[in-house]
């Protein structure tokens, strides 16, 4: 298995876990005036993201005039005449815009937090007031994903996964000097998209480094308790095997070494839940007849496989 394939699968697990789309669009209209705001579902700290605004007056011509304002973290309300009254950080404004429509994309970058964006739009025809309608949307800038120490089948190395087994698969998120596993929300965790059936706090293993980018079936440890608490998880082995078959798009082959990703989140702080990801390798045990398996050339020492 190539490193590229491994990371595509890990990213796919993350997408399945978050259920996030790429953008959300909100539209508000009053009479013939509409305001539209498109924001990302989620952004990363310090990374650019785009917010697109659009305003239009139905039936307008090039001779019509309009006005717009784009704000961050604003409070606003409608007056008795349905004019928008708003206060907040103004990012862009124009009180007299030729034409009955306007659209613009803003490229922004923010630290971790929740930001509210508001777009105001209105007609300026015939001494009309400024803003007829307001639309707002929220952008969550999540903290960068934290890598955690994952150990599938603690105190085994390599880590076997029998695809025919009906038992439980033990897994541990291993505590380290720099990471307290009690900061994890256990209900958020999935392994290859599968939820655990049992969680507990025990000391069962020591961490293996590096936490990610493992390509060798012996990139693991036999080490047991190290004096730091671990978060132990139990999964139904058949569910995990089926999920891996689905992710790889084929049955897993005897002797193959595959990457398995754990996704989840920490307990929220100030309304923000920081995402976590862990990774470990398993060696497949598949006792099905060879004819029912895809024929692969397996390199056990390097943890790679290729079709032939």
mmCIF file of N, CA and C in Angstrom, residues 101-164:
data_model
loop_
_atom_site.group_PDB
_atom_site.id
_atom_site.type_symbol
_atom_site.label_atom_id
_atom_site.label_comp_id
_atom_site.label_asym_id
_atom_site.label_seq_id
_atom_site.Cartn_x
_atom_site.Cartn_y
_atom_site.Cartn_z
ATOM 1 N N UNK A 101 -27.493 44.952 -8.790
ATOM 2 C CA UNK A 101 -26.927 43.709 -8.260
ATOM 3 C C UNK A 101 -25.466 43.922 -7.888
ATOM 4 N N UNK A 102 -24.981 43.045 -7.013
ATOM 5 C CA UNK A 102 -23.595 43.123 -6.553
ATOM 6 C C UNK A 102 -23.177 41.750 -6.067
ATOM 7 N N UNK A 103 -21.961 41.344 -6.403
ATOM 8 C CA UNK A 103 -21.413 40.096 -5.870
ATOM 9 C C UNK A 103 -19.908 40.253 -5.674
ATOM 10 N N UNK A 104 -19.408 39.650 -4.610
ATOM 11 C CA UNK A 104 -17.974 39.734 -4.327
ATOM 12 C C UNK A 104 -17.579 38.575 -3.408
ATOM 13 N N UNK A 105 -16.372 38.083 -3.607
ATOM 14 C CA UNK A 105 -15.826 37.033 -2.747
ATOM 15 C C UNK A 105 -14.673 37.610 -1.933
ATOM 16 N N UNK A 106 -14.764 37.442 -0.626
ATOM 17 C CA UNK A 106 -13.734 37.937 0.292
ATOM 18 C C UNK A 106 -12.891 36.755 0.763
ATOM 19 N N UNK A 107 -11.605 36.930 0.764
ATOM 20 C CA UNK A 107 -10.676 35.896 1.239
ATOM 21 C C UNK A 107 -10.185 36.317 2.618
ATOM 22 N N UNK A 108 -10.571 35.535 3.626
ATOM 23 C CA UNK A 108 -10.311 35.894 5.013
ATOM 24 C C UNK A 108 -9.446 34.834 5.693
ATOM 25 N N UNK A 109 -8.840 35.208 6.806
ATOM 26 C CA UNK A 109 -8.066 34.278 7.626
ATOM 27 C C UNK A 109 -8.257 34.671 9.084
ATOM 28 N N UNK A 110 -8.595 33.697 9.926
ATOM 29 C CA UNK A 110 -8.896 33.987 11.323
ATOM 30 C C UNK A 110 -8.272 32.941 12.238
ATOM 31 N N UNK A 111 -8.097 33.331 13.519
ATOM 32 C CA UNK A 111 -7.684 32.385 14.549
ATOM 33 C C UNK A 111 -8.870 31.503 14.932
ATOM 34 N N UNK A 112 -8.620 30.514 15.799
ATOM 35 C CA UNK A 112 -9.695 29.632 16.251
ATOM 36 C C UNK A 112 -10.812 30.440 16.894
ATOM 37 N N UNK A 113 -12.038 30.040 16.617
ATOM 38 C CA UNK A 113 -13.185 30.728 17.192
ATOM 39 C C UNK A 113 -14.396 30.597 16.295
ATOM 40 N N UNK A 114 -15.483 31.234 16.709
ATOM 41 C CA UNK A 114 -16.721 31.257 15.935
ATOM 42 C C UNK A 114 -16.973 32.694 15.510
ATOM 43 N N UNK A 115 -17.150 32.904 14.212
ATOM 44 C CA UNK A 115 -17.315 34.251 13.667
ATOM 45 C C UNK A 115 -18.650 34.342 12.937
ATOM 46 N N UNK A 116 -19.332 35.466 13.142
ATOM 47 C CA UNK A 116 -20.610 35.690 12.486
ATOM 48 C C UNK A 116 -20.436 36.779 11.421
ATOM 49 N N UNK A 117 -20.852 36.469 10.202
ATOM 50 C CA UNK A 117 -20.743 37.422 9.099
ATOM 51 C C UNK A 117 -22.134 37.847 8.644
ATOM 52 N N UNK A 118 -22.279 39.143 8.398
ATOM 53 C CA UNK A 118 -23.569 39.715 8.022
ATOM 54 C C UNK A 118 -23.406 40.538 6.750
ATOM 55 N N UNK A 119 -24.327 40.333 5.815
ATOM 56 C CA UNK A 119 -24.334 41.102 4.572
ATOM 57 C C UNK A 119 -25.658 41.855 4.473
ATOM 58 N N UNK A 120 -25.554 43.166 4.263
ATOM 59 C CA UNK A 120 -26.723 44.027 4.108
ATOM 60 C C UNK A 120 -26.800 44.501 2.666
ATOM 61 N N UNK A 121 -28.030 44.559 2.130
ATOM 62 C CA UNK A 121 -28.200 45.018 0.753
ATOM 63 C C UNK A 121 -29.534 45.734 0.628
ATOM 64 N N UNK A 122 -29.560 46.741 -0.251
ATOM 65 C CA UNK A 122 -30.804 47.473 -0.443
ATOM 66 C C UNK A 122 -30.776 48.359 -1.667
ATOM 67 N N UNK A 123 -31.953 48.857 -2.023
ATOM 68 C CA UNK A 123 -32.102 49.773 -3.151
ATOM 69 C C UNK A 123 -31.852 51.206 -2.699
ATOM 70 N N UNK A 124 -31.252 52.013 -3.605
ATOM 71 C CA UNK A 124 -31.075 53.438 -3.339
ATOM 72 C C UNK A 124 -31.914 54.290 -4.294
ATOM 73 N N UNK A 125 -32.849 53.678 -4.982
ATOM 74 C CA UNK A 125 -33.662 54.405 -5.953
ATOM 75 C C UNK A 125 -34.618 55.377 -5.276
ATOM 76 N N UNK A 126 -34.823 56.532 -5.885
ATOM 77 C CA UNK A 126 -35.848 57.491 -5.474
ATOM 78 C C UNK A 126 -35.714 57.866 -3.999
ATOM 79 N N UNK A 127 -34.491 58.221 -3.587
ATOM 80 C CA UNK A 127 -34.232 58.672 -2.219
ATOM 81 C C UNK A 127 -34.537 57.594 -1.182
ATOM 82 N N UNK A 128 -34.545 56.352 -1.629
ATOM 83 C CA UNK A 128 -34.819 55.237 -0.715
ATOM 84 C C UNK A 128 -33.683 55.118 0.305
ATOM 85 N N UNK A 129 -34.005 54.564 1.457
ATOM 86 C CA UNK A 129 -32.981 54.365 2.486
ATOM 87 C C UNK A 129 -31.931 53.367 2.037
ATOM 88 N N UNK A 130 -31.102 52.925 2.956
ATOM 89 C CA UNK A 130 -29.934 52.155 2.563
ATOM 90 C C UNK A 130 -30.195 50.661 2.403
ATOM 91 N N UNK A 131 -30.523 49.967 3.464
ATOM 92 C CA UNK A 131 -30.492 48.509 3.438
ATOM 93 C C UNK A 131 -31.871 47.936 3.734
ATOM 94 N N UNK A 132 -32.393 47.168 2.753
ATOM 95 C CA UNK A 132 -33.713 46.563 2.902
ATOM 96 C C UNK A 132 -33.666 45.221 3.616
ATOM 97 N N UNK A 133 -32.565 44.508 3.479
ATOM 98 C CA UNK A 133 -32.536 43.134 3.959
ATOM 99 C C UNK A 133 -31.137 42.792 4.474
ATOM 100 N N UNK A 134 -31.102 41.892 5.446
ATOM 101 C CA UNK A 134 -29.840 41.414 6.024
ATOM 102 C C UNK A 134 -29.834 39.892 6.031
ATOM 103 N N UNK A 135 -28.663 39.325 5.851
ATOM 104 C CA UNK A 135 -28.491 37.880 5.941
ATOM 105 C C UNK A 135 -27.196 37.623 6.697
ATOM 106 N N UNK A 136 -27.205 36.634 7.574
ATOM 107 C CA UNK A 136 -25.960 36.315 8.279
ATOM 108 C C UNK A 136 -25.736 34.818 8.353
ATOM 109 N N UNK A 137 -24.487 34.464 8.574
ATOM 110 C CA UNK A 137 -24.082 33.062 8.660
ATOM 111 C C UNK A 137 -22.841 32.969 9.528
ATOM 112 N N UNK A 138 -22.642 31.789 10.088
ATOM 113 C CA UNK A 138 -21.561 31.565 11.043
ATOM 114 C C UNK A 138 -20.447 30.738 10.411
ATOM 115 N N UNK A 139 -19.214 31.092 10.732
ATOM 116 C CA UNK A 139 -18.051 30.308 10.310
ATOM 117 C C UNK A 139 -17.328 29.822 11.560
ATOM 118 N N UNK A 140 -17.136 28.513 11.663
ATOM 119 C CA UNK A 140 -16.387 27.939 12.772
ATOM 120 C C UNK A 140 -14.955 27.674 12.315
ATOM 121 N N UNK A 141 -14.036 28.353 12.953
ATOM 122 C CA UNK A 141 -12.618 28.134 12.668
ATOM 123 C C UNK A 141 -12.105 27.178 13.737
ATOM 124 N N UNK A 142 -11.987 25.905 13.366
ATOM 125 C CA UNK A 142 -11.635 24.867 14.329
ATOM 126 C C UNK A 142 -10.135 24.811 14.532
ATOM 127 N N UNK A 143 -9.738 24.460 15.737
ATOM 128 C CA UNK A 143 -8.319 24.286 16.022
ATOM 129 C C UNK A 143 -7.749 23.162 15.166
ATOM 130 N N UNK A 144 -6.478 23.229 14.899
ATOM 131 C CA UNK A 144 -5.828 22.216 14.078
ATOM 132 C C UNK A 144 -6.012 20.829 14.695
ATOM 133 N N UNK A 145 -6.118 19.814 13.842
ATOM 134 C CA UNK A 145 -6.315 18.447 14.305
ATOM 135 C C UNK A 145 -5.111 17.971 15.118
ATOM 136 N N UNK A 146 -5.398 17.308 16.229
ATOM 137 C CA UNK A 146 -4.355 16.788 17.113
ATOM 138 C C UNK A 146 -4.117 15.310 16.801
ATOM 139 N N UNK A 147 -2.879 14.928 16.595
ATOM 140 C CA UNK A 147 -2.538 13.520 16.406
ATOM 141 C C UNK A 147 -2.375 12.856 17.771
ATOM 142 N N UNK A 148 -2.996 11.683 17.932
ATOM 143 C CA UNK A 148 -2.919 10.952 19.194
ATOM 144 C C UNK A 148 -2.248 9.606 18.952
ATOM 145 N N UNK A 149 -1.726 9.021 20.036
ATOM 146 C CA UNK A 149 -1.062 7.718 19.960
ATOM 147 C C UNK A 149 -2.125 6.624 19.972
ATOM 148 N N UNK A 150 -2.233 5.892 18.870
ATOM 149 C CA UNK A 150 -3.222 4.822 18.743
ATOM 150 C C UNK A 150 -2.516 3.473 18.747
ATOM 151 N N UNK A 151 -3.047 2.536 19.524
ATOM 152 C CA UNK A 151 -2.492 1.182 19.578
ATOM 153 C C UNK A 151 -3.628 0.185 19.410
ATOM 154 N N UNK A 152 -3.677 -0.463 18.259
ATOM 155 C CA UNK A 152 -4.655 -1.522 18.013
ATOM 156 C C UNK A 152 -4.076 -2.829 18.539
ATOM 157 N N UNK A 153 -4.864 -3.519 19.372
ATOM 158 C CA UNK A 153 -4.424 -4.722 20.071
ATOM 159 C C UNK A 153 -3.173 -4.436 20.901
ATOM 160 N N UNK A 154 -3.301 -3.680 21.970
ATOM 161 C CA UNK A 154 -2.158 -3.333 22.820
ATOM 162 C C UNK A 154 -1.360 -4.570 23.240
ATOM 163 N N UNK A 155 -0.043 -4.407 23.272
ATOM 164 C CA UNK A 155 0.933 -5.428 23.643
ATOM 165 C C UNK A 155 1.077 -6.520 22.583
ATOM 166 N N UNK A 156 0.520 -6.269 21.379
ATOM 167 C CA UNK A 156 0.798 -7.103 20.216
ATOM 168 C C UNK A 156 1.619 -6.273 19.233
ATOM 169 N N UNK A 157 2.552 -6.931 18.537
ATOM 170 C CA UNK A 157 3.294 -6.274 17.465
ATOM 171 C C UNK A 157 3.917 -7.367 16.591
ATOM 172 N N UNK A 158 3.531 -7.463 15.313
ATOM 173 C CA UNK A 158 2.516 -6.681 14.605
ATOM 174 C C UNK A 158 1.121 -6.891 15.190
ATOM 175 N N UNK A 159 0.161 -6.114 14.671
ATOM 176 C CA UNK A 159 -1.211 -6.143 15.165
ATOM 177 C C UNK A 159 -2.089 -6.958 14.218
ATOM 178 N N UNK A 160 -2.477 -8.182 14.604
ATOM 179 C CA UNK A 160 -3.275 -9.006 13.702
ATOM 180 C C UNK A 160 -4.750 -8.595 13.706
ATOM 181 N N UNK A 161 -5.395 -8.704 12.543
ATOM 182 C CA UNK A 161 -6.842 -8.509 12.435
ATOM 183 C C UNK A 161 -7.404 -9.652 11.606
ATOM 184 N N UNK A 162 -8.110 -10.568 12.282
ATOM 185 C CA UNK A 162 -8.727 -11.710 11.614
ATOM 186 C C UNK A 162 -10.084 -11.280 11.070
ATOM 187 N N UNK A 163 -10.197 -11.232 9.743
ATOM 188 C CA UNK A 163 -11.429 -10.719 9.137
ATOM 189 C C UNK A 163 -12.605 -11.669 9.334
ATOM 190 N N UNK A 164 -12.326 -12.907 9.756
ATOM 191 C CA UNK A 164 -13.402 -13.871 9.996
ATOM 192 C C UNK A 164 -13.803 -13.947 11.461
#
